[in-house]
Amino acid sequence: MEKNEDYRLVIVGYGGMGSYHARLVEQAERIQVAGVLDIAQYRQELAKSHGHTIYDDLQSVLSDDTIDIVLIATPNDVHKELAIAALQAGKHVICEKPVTIHSQDLLDILQVAKEVERVFMVHQNRRWDEDFLIVRQLIQQQTIGDVFHVESRVQGANGIPGDWRQLKAYGGGMLLDWGVHLLDQLLLLTDSKIESVSAELSTILNTEVDDGFTARITFKDGLTALVEVGTTNYIKLPRWYVKGSQGTAIIQDWDLSGEIVRKNLDVAHVEPKPIQAGRGLTKTMAPPSEESTIRSPIERIAEQDVPEEFFHNFIAVVEGTAKPAVDNEQVLRVLRLIEALFEAAEQNQIIQREL
Ligand code: NAD
């Protein structure tokens, strides 16, 4: 069946993510890639070789009345100027994360979007990651009781890729990169406000931007979180480690390996037996007995619990029939949290701030 392509989209920035979007849009309904613009000639050539129409400059995109949507997938420092120019030209805008380097820049974009009555939505796509959806469901369904601590990590051993991500002026560094995803996910795990934050940044392989970070976040409802990104980890820690009043869950990786161990509520308390541990005995650190616990593998998310696909949602927002899957207030909150973490790291202090 022929694709009904009501919406014409131009991708600005045809690098890793721009070309990925081109493939995603290909699979989405009612939307097509009408063209590509990149300031690098070899990227323009590449897009052409992939069958895309090429625009010579931004002005020709903006003045093309057949274009409804501009998708920004450039380095972070130019998101703001591109977004404002596209909105003012009457286009709806999809922008890659981090939406901007500073929260004030996002506020400036949102002001323009409001004035021109166009949709502006940020591609914070890791809200759709299944590992995250599983953790969120586990918390909502109280599978391991009341969750009081969450650890969320991603760790690689390749340093920061050797491009603009190593440079401060482009909004490089891991807090503004993977930090956006992990913090965005974290804020969706509870309705509570943040009470305080602290952070350490690492600069192991470079001095200009952080090549990793450890952030500690305390929410007003008592939930604590440790969010960590590393780029010099030859052995990784689990992607998720979640502690509840009645159990613990581990998700090792994006392959969803891991397990949930929880109290068997049908069994009366079993006193732990001392075990030999190193050169001593311990009862406190003995594993829970087999009969007092239930072990289960990580279960996949049911089809009906997977959120609406990004481009599908975007079109529905443009048509006024759905709320944005990525709300701009939530995007702003992530940026403000990142700013607080930079501040905490710089001052080497816990920052008490309601966020
Ligand atoms: P990249 O370096 O691979 O590609 C960026 C492209 O933008 C380059 O081809 C560059 O020539 C072009 N460009 C730079 N300035 C431009 C301008 N003014 N006009 C037009 N083109 C311009 O970078 P990338 O990895 O594709 O990252 C792009 C954006 O996507 C960043 O904001 C990044 O944080 C984000 N990103 C998001 C995800 C995700 O999962 N959501 C993953 C990777 C990257």
mmCIF file of N, CA, C and O in Angstrom, residues 139 147-150 182-197 215-227 333 337 352-355:
data_model
loop_
_atom_site.group_PDB
_atom_site.id
_atom_site.type_symbol
_atom_site.label_atom_id
_atom_site.label_comp_id
_atom_site.label_asym_id
_atom_site.label_seq_id
_atom_site.Cartn_x
_atom_site.Cartn_y
_atom_site.Cartn_z
ATOM 1 N N ILE A 139 8.256 -0.059 39.675
ATOM 2 C CA ILE A 139 7.997 0.903 40.759
ATOM 3 C C ILE A 139 6.489 1.117 40.900
ATOM 4 O O ILE A 139 5.935 1.042 41.991
ATOM 5 N N VAL A 147 9.934 1.392 46.426
ATOM 6 C CA VAL A 147 11.320 1.587 45.974
ATOM 7 C C VAL A 147 11.891 2.826 46.663
ATOM 8 O O VAL A 147 11.285 3.895 46.656
ATOM 9 N N PHE A 148 13.044 2.638 47.304
ATOM 10 C CA PHE A 148 13.648 3.765 48.034
ATOM 11 C C PHE A 148 15.003 4.170 47.464
ATOM 12 O O PHE A 148 15.544 5.213 47.832
ATOM 13 N N HIS A 149 15.557 3.363 46.543
ATOM 14 C CA HIS A 149 16.852 3.738 45.962
ATOM 15 C C HIS A 149 16.974 3.181 44.538
ATOM 16 O O HIS A 149 16.669 2.023 44.290
ATOM 17 N N VAL A 150 17.439 4.054 43.637
ATOM 18 C CA VAL A 150 17.618 3.650 42.230
ATOM 19 C C VAL A 150 19.037 4.008 41.804
ATOM 20 O O VAL A 150 19.500 5.122 42.070
ATOM 21 N N LEU A 182 19.578 9.830 31.073
ATOM 22 C CA LEU A 182 19.413 9.136 32.361
ATOM 23 C C LEU A 182 18.631 9.988 33.355
ATOM 24 O O LEU A 182 17.829 9.465 34.134
ATOM 25 N N LEU A 183 18.849 11.288 33.312
ATOM 26 C CA LEU A 183 18.128 12.169 34.247
ATOM 27 C C LEU A 183 16.671 12.308 33.818
ATOM 28 O O LEU A 183 15.769 12.352 34.650
ATOM 29 N N ASP A 184 16.447 12.365 32.522
ATOM 30 C CA ASP A 184 15.064 12.428 32.014
ATOM 31 C C ASP A 184 14.295 11.188 32.484
ATOM 32 O O ASP A 184 13.176 11.290 32.999
ATOM 33 N N GLN A 185 14.923 10.029 32.338
ATOM 34 C CA GLN A 185 14.271 8.787 32.785
ATOM 35 C C GLN A 185 14.003 8.837 34.289
ATOM 36 O O GLN A 185 12.903 8.520 34.747
ATOM 37 N N LEU A 186 15.012 9.260 35.038
ATOM 38 C CA LEU A 186 14.883 9.279 36.499
ATOM 39 C C LEU A 186 13.690 10.128 36.939
ATOM 40 O O LEU A 186 12.909 9.724 37.806
ATOM 41 N N LEU A 187 13.547 11.300 36.321
ATOM 42 C CA LEU A 187 12.478 12.214 36.740
ATOM 43 C C LEU A 187 11.094 11.649 36.427
ATOM 44 O O LEU A 187 10.102 12.102 36.993
ATOM 45 N N LEU A 188 11.041 10.656 35.555
ATOM 46 C CA LEU A 188 9.749 10.045 35.236
ATOM 47 C C LEU A 188 9.424 8.877 36.173
ATOM 48 O O LEU A 188 8.366 8.265 36.063
ATOM 49 N N LEU A 189 10.333 8.581 37.093
ATOM 50 C CA LEU A 189 10.097 7.440 37.991
ATOM 51 C C LEU A 189 9.301 7.820 39.237
ATOM 52 O O LEU A 189 8.834 6.958 39.957
ATOM 53 N N THR A 190 9.215 9.110 39.527
ATOM 54 C CA THR A 190 8.485 9.552 40.715
ATOM 55 C C THR A 190 7.771 10.869 40.425
ATOM 56 O O THR A 190 8.229 11.646 39.585
ATOM 57 N N ASP A 191 6.686 11.107 41.150
ATOM 58 C CA ASP A 191 5.982 12.390 41.007
ATOM 59 C C ASP A 191 6.580 13.435 41.937
ATOM 60 O O ASP A 191 6.181 14.594 41.923
ATOM 61 N N SER A 192 7.526 12.999 42.754
ATOM 62 C CA SER A 192 8.070 13.889 43.781
ATOM 63 C C SER A 192 9.031 14.923 43.200
ATOM 64 O O SER A 192 9.695 14.684 42.198
ATOM 65 N N LYS A 193 9.116 16.046 43.873
ATOM 66 C CA LYS A 193 10.110 17.072 43.535
ATOM 67 C C LYS A 193 11.468 16.648 44.087
ATOM 68 O O LYS A 193 11.548 15.873 45.045
ATOM 69 N N ILE A 194 12.509 17.247 43.522
ATOM 70 C CA ILE A 194 13.865 17.004 44.034
ATOM 71 C C ILE A 194 14.104 17.913 45.231
ATOM 72 O O ILE A 194 13.649 19.061 45.255
ATOM 73 N N GLU A 195 14.831 17.370 46.211
ATOM 74 C CA GLU A 195 15.168 18.170 47.400
ATOM 75 C C GLU A 195 16.610 18.662 47.337
ATOM 76 O O GLU A 195 16.900 19.819 47.619
ATOM 77 N N SER A 196 17.541 17.763 46.944
ATOM 78 C CA SER A 196 18.950 18.165 46.906
ATOM 79 C C SER A 196 19.729 17.328 45.898
ATOM 80 O O SER A 196 19.310 16.231 45.529
ATOM 81 N N VAL A 197 20.875 17.890 45.469
ATOM 82 C CA VAL A 197 21.718 17.167 44.507
ATOM 83 C C VAL A 197 23.196 17.375 44.845
ATOM 84 O O VAL A 197 23.571 18.398 45.422
ATOM 85 N N ALA A 215 26.208 11.462 39.898
ATOM 86 C CA ALA A 215 25.256 12.420 40.475
ATOM 87 C C ALA A 215 24.429 11.718 41.544
ATOM 88 O O ALA A 215 24.024 10.564 41.361
ATOM 89 N N ARG A 216 24.224 12.398 42.644
ATOM 90 C CA ARG A 216 23.357 11.868 43.706
ATOM 91 C C ARG A 216 22.179 12.817 43.859
ATOM 92 O O ARG A 216 22.372 14.030 44.003
ATOM 93 N N ILE A 217 20.990 12.250 43.820
ATOM 94 C CA ILE A 217 19.777 13.076 43.834
ATOM 95 C C ILE A 217 18.834 12.551 44.907
ATOM 96 O O ILE A 217 18.573 11.340 44.966
ATOM 97 N N THR A 218 18.375 13.451 45.765
ATOM 98 C CA THR A 218 17.407 13.065 46.795
ATOM 99 C C THR A 218 16.085 13.755 46.496
ATOM 100 O O THR A 218 16.044 14.973 46.291
ATOM 101 N N PHE A 219 15.036 12.959 46.467
ATOM 102 C CA PHE A 219 13.696 13.511 46.220
ATOM 103 C C PHE A 219 13.007 13.768 47.552
ATOM 104 O O PHE A 219 13.333 13.154 48.576
ATOM 105 N N LYS A 220 12.014 14.650 47.497
ATOM 106 C CA LYS A 220 11.289 15.017 48.721
ATOM 107 C C LYS A 220 10.564 13.832 49.349
ATOM 108 O O LYS A 220 10.359 13.801 50.553
ATOM 109 N N ASP A 221 10.163 12.858 48.520
ATOM 110 C CA ASP A 221 9.452 11.695 49.077
ATOM 111 C C ASP A 221 10.415 10.661 49.684
ATOM 112 O O ASP A 221 9.991 9.593 50.110
ATOM 113 N N GLY A 222 11.709 10.957 49.696
ATOM 114 C CA GLY A 222 12.677 10.060 50.327
ATOM 115 C C GLY A 222 13.437 9.187 49.346
ATOM 116 O O GLY A 222 14.446 8.575 49.692
ATOM 117 N N LEU A 223 12.972 9.105 48.106
ATOM 118 C CA LEU A 223 13.697 8.311 47.098
ATOM 119 C C LEU A 223 15.084 8.914 46.883
ATOM 120 O O LEU A 223 15.216 10.130 46.745
ATOM 121 N N THR A 224 16.088 8.048 46.858
ATOM 122 C CA THR A 224 17.433 8.521 46.526
ATOM 123 C C THR A 224 17.875 7.868 45.219
ATOM 124 O O THR A 224 17.442 6.762 44.891
ATOM 125 N N ALA A 225 18.735 8.569 44.482
ATOM 126 C CA ALA A 225 19.183 8.025 43.200
ATOM 127 C C ALA A 225 20.654 8.315 42.988
ATOM 128 O O ALA A 225 21.165 9.351 43.417
ATOM 129 N N LEU A 226 21.301 7.366 42.349
ATOM 130 C CA LEU A 226 22.682 7.563 41.933
ATOM 131 C C LEU A 226 22.704 7.380 40.412
ATOM 132 O O LEU A 226 22.262 6.350 39.910
ATOM 133 N N VAL A 227 23.140 8.404 39.729
ATOM 134 C CA VAL A 227 23.175 8.334 38.264
ATOM 135 C C VAL A 227 24.630 8.487 37.848
ATOM 136 O O VAL A 227 25.306 9.433 38.275
ATOM 137 N N ARG A 333 12.962 20.990 33.043
ATOM 138 C CA ARG A 333 13.342 20.489 34.376
ATOM 139 C C ARG A 333 14.667 19.714 34.314
ATOM 140 O O ARG A 333 15.522 19.856 35.182
ATOM 141 N N LEU A 337 18.053 20.683 36.242
ATOM 142 C CA LEU A 337 18.743 19.699 37.085
ATOM 143 C C LEU A 337 20.218 19.610 36.679
ATOM 144 O O LEU A 337 21.112 19.589 37.528
ATOM 145 N N GLN A 352 20.904 22.258 47.990
ATOM 146 C CA GLN A 352 19.499 22.073 48.383
ATOM 147 C C GLN A 352 18.688 22.943 47.439
ATOM 148 O O GLN A 352 18.796 24.158 47.480
ATOM 149 N N ARG A 353 17.925 22.310 46.580
ATOM 150 C CA ARG A 353 17.121 23.112 45.641
ATOM 151 C C ARG A 353 15.885 22.313 45.245
ATOM 152 O O ARG A 353 15.994 21.159 44.832
ATOM 153 N N GLU A 354 14.727 22.937 45.362
ATOM 154 C CA GLU A 354 13.516 22.252 44.932
ATOM 155 C C GLU A 354 13.447 22.321 43.410
ATOM 156 O O GLU A 354 13.445 23.406 42.829
ATOM 157 N N LEU A 355 13.419 21.169 42.786
ATOM 158 C CA LEU A 355 13.404 21.122 41.310
ATOM 159 C C LEU A 355 12.299 20.182 40.822
ATOM 160 O O LEU A 355 12.054 19.171 41.436
#
